[in-house]
């Protein structure tokens, strides 16, 4: 543990290292300086009075929280016993703060350095061109959890841009892990399983969710993880636009899921820390796990690449959503493949739909598309997943619906009256919304006026999304004001 004096010397040395350069910097030196500034800010945060506490200044509330966290801290080795005084120290601290791990890796870690061809193919399968790069909204996106030991400690904060679809797809798999796969096979679970999640458990859940998606994309035989190193590995040509990020990627390949999951957990800061480009790194990992060749086979004539430029941002196409949900980048939401057009004539190239039921499903509602007659009909493969968890695309905004009842979709009697839980990913949501679904007592239109008025208030989009799965269901928000 560093003392306050040692930390001051560390900060001073870093500032001198940065300030001593009086010449014009090239791009690599600027990246190194940005990394140092990021480390500097982390150390300032650690040794600031807001996070560093003296033993004799602990509040009653803090002691209660430490008692609550003691089990987790003893597991990961970061807990400290209060009242133990180290010889020669001016003061001792209630909590030992670990040194922040770097967001870049050493070039000698043993990964496969990215080549010009790999980077070009990556750009083409994402954007359709090697000249497009991710904008600021994408670059700043990472997997950030809400406050640990809270009612939303299971939840990620999602961006409002195109990366939110990826964040919420990962969120659905985090819920899957915490409720159904990471609790030693417990059959009966409750919402409490998602409350009071510790920082260590958050990291375990994120590593499990990322590895599950990557392993599925690799057809349960292999997976790949991309991390950023300190070195650039190729000199770009005039046909490639540099982003000072992709050129530094190392690729790590795995033939065992458990080994890959541990590797991700050991480098979890590369996905969950600010400045890590965590969402882009996961997206790169997903593409290399599926492989470029398989992705080209998955896509059809309707979808040449995975991202779509819309209103100055890049948004995820359906193929990318399906890749995260099913392991295959099928561009459509219907079941199976379509060989013929509406007139019965053979299509030049079949349209690819969803072939299997996955653990996490998908629901889609968009008022504008409905009014234009273009709302796609989601097939039963996505509407009825193996587990009661759905990624929801509601008016182009992503959220997650889920149930704690594993048997909900396998026992029709369970679907008469049941609860669903809604998380939107937005910072304004401060609790998990509980929705009670009634599919039998009365039709949902009863009690709704048929006159003029705000359509969203009369027919909330969340409710309409749920009715794409349970037609005619009445939905009780249990005191929450409907949103979306």
XYZ file of C-alpha atoms in Angstrom:
484
model
C 0.000 0.000 0.000
C 1.313 3.448 -0.881
C 1.320 6.185 1.744
C 0.092 9.662 0.997
C 3.675 10.912 0.704
C 4.522 8.217 -1.816
C 1.437 9.049 -3.832
C 2.410 12.745 -3.969
C 5.835 11.789 -5.303
C 4.208 9.511 -7.866
C 1.873 12.246 -9.091
C 4.688 14.806 -9.204
C 6.931 12.466 -11.205
C 4.163 11.760 -13.716
C 3.463 15.475 -14.191
C 7.170 16.178 -14.702
C 7.419 13.371 -17.248
C 4.597 14.923 -19.227
C 5.645 18.581 -18.884
C 9.318 18.047 -19.750
C 8.566 17.428 -23.437
C 8.825 20.762 -25.250
C 8.634 19.570 -28.815
C 5.727 18.686 -31.070
C 4.315 15.237 -30.307
C 3.550 12.536 -32.823
C 0.426 10.348 -32.521
C 2.139 7.544 -30.572
C 3.536 10.012 -28.027
C 0.120 11.644 -27.671
C -1.430 8.221 -26.960
C 1.234 7.596 -24.289
C 0.552 10.997 -22.722
C -3.207 10.338 -22.725
C -2.561 7.024 -20.970
C -0.432 8.767 -18.336
C -3.085 11.415 -17.777
C -5.682 8.672 -17.326
C -3.448 6.977 -14.732
C -2.859 10.334 -13.068
C -6.578 10.945 -12.712
C -7.080 7.466 -11.248
C -4.402 8.064 -8.616
C -5.804 11.475 -7.745
C -9.214 9.867 -7.275
C -7.763 7.144 -5.094
C -5.876 9.494 -2.794
C -8.497 12.230 -2.685
C -10.246 12.887 0.578
C -13.512 11.662 -0.887
C -12.374 8.044 -1.228
C -9.456 7.727 1.205
C -10.605 7.507 4.809
C -8.673 7.528 8.066
C -9.443 4.902 10.656
C -10.659 7.231 13.357
C -12.884 9.229 10.955
C -15.118 6.336 9.878
C -18.818 7.019 10.023
C -21.380 4.604 11.333
C -22.847 4.187 7.864
C -19.458 3.240 6.408
C -18.914 0.605 9.067
C -22.271 -0.932 8.262
C -21.416 -1.032 4.576
C -18.024 -2.607 5.295
C -19.683 -5.253 7.418
C -22.063 -5.926 4.526
C -19.139 -6.280 2.116
C -16.866 -8.307 4.397
C -17.706 -11.669 2.841
C -16.835 -10.502 -0.660
C -13.678 -8.678 0.450
C -12.379 -11.763 2.205
C -12.896 -13.729 -1.016
C -10.931 -11.431 -3.314
C -8.251 -10.509 -0.798
C -8.833 -6.756 -0.851
C -10.475 -6.400 2.561
C -8.612 -4.832 5.450
C -9.218 -5.162 9.165
C -9.860 -1.873 10.897
C -7.851 -1.105 13.957
C -4.671 -2.878 12.760
C -1.791 -0.421 12.765
C 1.290 -0.961 10.623
C 4.611 -0.163 12.250
C 6.017 3.196 11.119
C 2.840 4.396 9.390
C 1.448 7.818 10.161
C -2.094 6.527 9.721
C -3.751 3.392 8.474
C -6.784 3.091 6.235
C -10.063 1.235 6.496
C -9.906 -0.037 2.897
C -6.884 -1.036 0.865
C -7.165 0.418 -2.633
C -5.565 -1.737 -5.303
C -3.307 -0.144 -7.884
C -5.365 0.499 -11.048
C -4.665 -2.027 -13.755
C -3.595 -0.643 -17.149
C -6.078 -0.502 -19.998
C -3.419 -1.574 -22.494
C -1.408 -4.780 -22.446
C 2.241 -5.468 -23.067
C 3.131 -6.444 -26.619
C 4.886 -9.493 -25.168
C 1.691 -10.989 -23.686
C 1.548 -13.492 -26.524
C -1.426 -12.517 -28.664
C -1.575 -12.428 -32.449
C -0.769 -8.895 -33.677
C -3.399 -7.513 -36.027
C -2.341 -7.193 -39.669
C -3.364 -4.739 -42.343
C -5.518 -7.422 -44.000
C -7.236 -8.311 -40.713
C -7.975 -4.656 -39.950
C -9.280 -4.040 -43.463
C -11.617 -7.045 -43.344
C -12.788 -5.951 -39.898
C -13.711 -2.509 -41.229
C -15.463 -3.933 -44.286
C -17.636 -6.375 -42.320
C -18.562 -3.569 -39.884
C -18.964 -0.524 -42.135
C -18.637 -1.768 -45.704
C -15.538 0.391 -46.175
C -12.021 0.780 -44.762
C -12.422 4.555 -44.573
C -15.087 4.581 -41.843
C -14.082 4.688 -38.186
C -16.064 4.749 -34.940
C -17.205 8.157 -33.734
C -16.758 9.605 -30.253
C -19.987 8.091 -28.897
C -18.769 4.597 -29.706
C -15.197 5.199 -28.543
C -16.282 6.325 -25.085
C -18.640 3.375 -24.581
C -17.746 0.665 -22.082
C -19.519 -1.720 -19.709
C -20.215 0.396 -16.639
C -22.188 -1.086 -13.760
C -24.527 0.811 -11.494
C -23.600 1.231 -7.826
C -22.691 -2.103 -6.161
C -24.745 -3.286 -3.174
C -27.828 -1.494 -4.493
C -31.168 -2.519 -6.002
C -29.649 -1.919 -9.463
C -26.239 -3.409 -8.748
C -26.828 -6.004 -11.501
C -27.398 -3.316 -14.123
C -25.225 -1.641 -16.751
C -25.578 2.012 -17.700
C -26.281 2.160 -21.434
C -25.391 4.935 -23.834
C -28.008 6.610 -26.009
C -26.072 6.002 -29.214
C -25.647 2.942 -31.396
C -23.551 1.066 -28.829
C -26.538 0.739 -26.472
C -27.775 -2.324 -28.360
C -24.545 -4.155 -27.550
C -24.573 -3.015 -23.930
C -28.141 -4.200 -23.415
C -27.530 -7.530 -25.151
C -24.689 -8.075 -22.701
C -27.014 -6.906 -19.903
C -29.480 -9.644 -20.798
C -26.697 -12.219 -20.480
C -25.572 -10.752 -17.152
C -29.114 -11.278 -15.846
C -29.049 -14.807 -17.278
C -25.850 -15.546 -15.369
C -26.978 -14.037 -12.060
C -30.420 -15.669 -12.112
C -30.019 -18.992 -13.857
C -26.475 -20.141 -14.622
C -24.252 -18.664 -11.913
C -26.212 -19.720 -8.811
C -25.161 -23.388 -8.620
C -28.253 -24.616 -10.454
C -30.788 -23.328 -7.949
C -34.223 -23.959 -9.445
C -36.177 -21.318 -7.520
C -34.819 -17.795 -7.805
C -36.149 -14.354 -6.949
C -35.400 -10.746 -7.754
C -33.235 -10.549 -4.634
C -30.578 -12.489 -6.567
C -29.985 -9.285 -8.536
C -29.775 -7.011 -5.505
C -26.707 -6.338 -3.389
C -24.283 -7.565 -6.065
C -20.691 -6.908 -4.985
C -17.990 -5.403 -7.246
C -16.344 -8.830 -7.499
C -19.635 -10.462 -8.493
C -20.242 -7.712 -11.065
C -16.898 -8.496 -12.695
C -17.582 -12.243 -12.615
C -20.992 -11.724 -14.235
C -19.590 -9.460 -16.955
C -16.785 -11.913 -17.770
C -19.307 -14.776 -17.927
C -21.715 -12.796 -20.145
C -19.001 -11.753 -22.610
C -17.530 -15.247 -22.813
C -20.965 -16.856 -23.295
C -21.684 -14.640 -26.297
C -18.217 -15.115 -27.816
C -18.266 -18.886 -27.311
C -21.679 -19.155 -28.972
C -20.392 -17.132 -31.948
C -17.535 -19.617 -32.238
C -20.062 -22.472 -32.490
C -19.141 -23.677 -28.982
C -15.724 -24.775 -30.232
C -13.560 -21.662 -29.981
C -13.546 -17.991 -29.101
C -11.337 -14.943 -29.556
C -10.601 -11.940 -27.352
C -9.169 -8.642 -28.584
C -7.123 -6.354 -26.337
C -5.181 -3.173 -27.070
C -1.394 -3.185 -26.709
C 1.128 -0.390 -26.410
C 2.504 -0.865 -29.944
C 1.140 -0.361 -33.441
C 1.554 -3.414 -35.678
C 1.306 -2.204 -39.248
C 1.820 0.839 -41.418
C -1.553 1.756 -42.948
C -1.936 2.267 -46.670
C -3.701 5.186 -48.297
C -6.831 3.021 -48.531
C -7.161 2.696 -44.759
C -8.099 5.441 -42.262
C -6.082 5.306 -39.050
C -7.907 5.468 -35.691
C -4.837 4.906 -33.404
C -6.701 2.033 -31.764
C -7.400 -0.798 -34.191
C -3.750 -0.791 -35.317
C -2.688 -1.773 -31.756
C -5.010 -4.771 -31.281
C -3.748 -8.200 -30.265
C -5.938 -11.261 -30.822
C -6.031 -14.132 -28.315
C -7.617 -17.420 -29.437
C -9.051 -20.059 -27.108
C -10.246 -23.639 -27.573
C -11.664 -23.942 -24.018
C -14.455 -21.709 -22.765
C -13.317 -21.766 -19.134
C -9.823 -20.602 -20.110
C -11.248 -17.764 -22.186
C -13.598 -16.689 -19.394
C -10.719 -16.573 -16.896
C -8.625 -14.558 -19.364
C -11.448 -12.026 -19.766
C -11.894 -11.855 -15.981
C -8.151 -11.279 -15.499
C -8.345 -8.379 -17.992
C -11.846 -7.191 -17.121
C -10.627 -3.601 -16.699
C -10.108 -3.539 -20.486
C -13.894 -3.772 -20.891
C -15.356 -2.008 -17.824
C -13.165 1.037 -17.230
C -13.634 4.504 -18.682
C -11.301 5.057 -21.621
C -11.021 1.341 -22.378
C -13.054 1.345 -25.628
C -14.639 -1.701 -24.009
C -17.676 -2.011 -26.289
C -15.565 -1.788 -29.453
C -13.101 -4.360 -28.090
C -15.967 -6.743 -27.402
C -17.379 -6.146 -30.891
C -13.984 -6.909 -32.448
C -13.772 -10.060 -30.287
C -17.234 -11.094 -31.450
C -16.331 -10.724 -35.129
C -13.088 -12.686 -34.816
C -14.858 -15.366 -32.756
C -17.415 -15.830 -35.527
C -14.688 -15.306 -38.200
C -15.026 -13.146 -41.287
C -15.720 -16.153 -43.538
C -18.608 -17.403 -41.387
C -20.076 -13.908 -41.187
C -20.111 -13.613 -44.971
C -21.998 -16.906 -45.125
C -24.471 -15.721 -42.455
C -25.384 -12.484 -44.241
C -27.596 -12.231 -47.308
C -28.331 -9.725 -50.044
C -30.320 -7.507 -47.651
C -27.401 -6.926 -45.275
C -23.853 -6.547 -46.637
C -22.334 -5.425 -43.311
C -23.165 -5.222 -39.588
C -23.492 -1.486 -38.858
C -25.752 1.087 -40.499
C -25.063 4.812 -40.669
C -28.077 6.691 -39.288
C -28.340 10.372 -38.341
C -24.585 10.747 -37.951
C -24.156 7.613 -35.871
C -23.629 3.916 -36.522
C -26.426 1.640 -35.310
C -26.520 -2.138 -35.074
C -28.287 -4.000 -37.838
C -30.489 -6.966 -36.997
C -27.721 -9.334 -38.086
C -25.466 -8.071 -35.293
C -28.258 -8.372 -32.728
C -28.946 -11.945 -33.842
C -25.231 -12.738 -33.695
C -25.163 -11.747 -30.009
C -28.399 -13.622 -29.262
C -28.034 -16.810 -31.308
C -24.365 -17.007 -32.336
C -25.267 -16.570 -36.000
C -25.520 -13.251 -37.871
C -28.810 -13.938 -39.624
C -30.187 -10.629 -40.963
C -33.892 -11.371 -40.350
C -36.167 -12.179 -37.390
C -38.431 -14.811 -38.999
C -37.943 -18.539 -38.464
C -35.778 -20.456 -40.936
C -34.741 -19.390 -44.429
C -37.025 -18.088 -47.184
C -36.404 -19.615 -50.607
C -39.312 -18.098 -52.587
C -40.860 -14.656 -53.019
C -44.536 -13.761 -52.441
C -45.428 -14.943 -55.960
C -43.800 -18.348 -55.430
C -40.800 -17.699 -57.633
C -37.366 -18.822 -56.388
C -35.241 -16.049 -54.925
C -31.796 -15.544 -56.476
C -30.321 -15.863 -52.964
C -32.295 -17.223 -49.962
C -33.145 -14.847 -47.114
C -31.599 -16.013 -43.859
C -33.675 -16.135 -40.681
C -33.262 -17.612 -37.206
C -32.639 -21.361 -37.050
C -32.517 -22.114 -33.313
C -34.001 -21.076 -29.994
C -31.436 -19.331 -27.848
C -31.284 -18.650 -24.115
C -32.137 -14.956 -24.589
C -35.007 -13.894 -26.851
C -35.952 -10.764 -28.769
C -39.078 -8.582 -29.007
C -39.573 -5.626 -31.351
C -42.043 -2.764 -31.421
C -41.773 0.495 -33.323
C -44.760 2.820 -33.653
C -43.422 4.584 -36.737
C -42.672 1.326 -38.574
C -46.102 0.006 -37.653
C -47.815 3.076 -39.095
C -45.812 2.619 -42.313
C -46.640 -1.089 -42.436
C -42.992 -2.100 -42.107
C -42.820 -3.551 -38.604
C -41.118 -6.966 -38.956
C -42.895 -9.946 -37.425
C -40.575 -11.670 -34.975
C -40.707 -15.447 -35.256
C -41.267 -17.918 -32.436
C -37.575 -18.856 -32.261
C -36.810 -15.395 -30.860
C -40.121 -14.736 -29.106
C -39.945 -17.980 -27.120
C -36.364 -18.433 -25.889
C -35.108 -21.171 -23.578
C -35.058 -18.758 -20.630
C -37.547 -15.941 -19.866
C -35.234 -13.064 -20.840
C -35.752 -10.771 -23.830
C -33.710 -8.033 -25.438
C -36.373 -5.505 -26.476
C -36.087 -3.040 -29.339
C -38.741 -0.462 -28.454
C -38.900 2.508 -30.832
C -35.181 1.984 -31.597
C -34.292 2.107 -27.880
C -33.077 -1.041 -26.172
C -34.120 -2.528 -22.847
C -34.409 -5.921 -21.160
C -37.534 -7.756 -19.985
C -37.163 -10.817 -17.791
C -38.847 -13.150 -15.345
C -37.363 -14.976 -12.376
C -39.563 -18.010 -13.128
C -37.496 -20.444 -15.204
C -40.640 -22.452 -16.050
C -42.612 -19.498 -17.415
C -42.202 -20.515 -21.064
C -42.398 -24.279 -20.552
C -45.665 -24.485 -18.559
C -48.666 -22.776 -20.169
C -50.456 -22.500 -16.807
C -47.707 -20.153 -15.629
C -48.630 -17.664 -18.358
C -52.088 -16.810 -16.984
C -50.876 -14.286 -14.402
C -47.203 -13.479 -13.880
C -44.673 -10.711 -13.301
C -42.093 -9.386 -15.727
C -39.256 -7.030 -14.784
C -38.088 -4.164 -16.978
C -34.709 -2.419 -17.095
C -34.104 0.303 -19.677
C -30.401 0.928 -19.144
C -30.923 4.677 -18.739
C -29.532 6.564 -15.709
C -32.954 8.057 -14.965
C -34.288 4.620 -13.981
C -33.614 4.157 -10.263
C -35.374 0.848 -9.624
C -36.382 -2.304 -11.470
C -39.899 -1.873 -12.834
C -42.336 -4.670 -11.971
C -45.053 -5.358 -14.550
C -47.911 -7.757 -13.810
C -49.146 -9.532 -16.941
C -52.714 -10.883 -17.043
C -53.488 -12.893 -20.163
C -56.936 -14.247 -19.237
C -59.134 -12.020 -17.079
C -60.049 -9.288 -19.574
C -58.940 -7.764 -22.829
C -56.316 -5.030 -22.617
C -58.406 -2.484 -24.572
C -61.046 -2.370 -21.831
C -60.634 0.822 -19.877
C -58.817 2.578 -22.730
C -60.751 5.365 -24.359
C -61.086 5.215 -28.113
C -61.120 8.966 -28.600
C -58.338 11.340 -29.518
C -55.311 11.688 -27.304
C -51.657 10.867 -26.896
C -51.184 7.397 -28.388
C -48.206 6.700 -26.120
C -50.304 7.408 -23.014
C -53.224 5.349 -24.298
C -51.101 2.493 -25.625
C -47.607 2.618 -24.041
C -44.953 1.136 -26.308
C -43.680 -1.207 -23.602
C -47.149 -2.719 -23.337
C -47.449 -3.060 -27.103
C -44.063 -4.790 -27.176
C -45.208 -7.328 -24.578
C -48.404 -7.950 -26.560
C -46.354 -9.076 -29.558
C -45.667 -12.125 -27.389
C -48.869 -12.293 -25.271
C -51.612 -10.964 -27.496
C -54.423 -9.162 -25.676
C -52.650 -9.149 -22.293
C -53.626 -6.590 -19.661
C -50.583 -5.011 -18.030
C -50.358 -3.405 -14.591
C -47.389 -1.088 -13.948
C -47.867 -1.394 -10.179
C -47.670 2.332 -9.521
C -44.844 3.177 -11.933
C -45.658 5.861 -14.496
C -45.388 4.222 -17.962
C -42.413 5.386 -19.980
C -40.898 5.016 -23.470
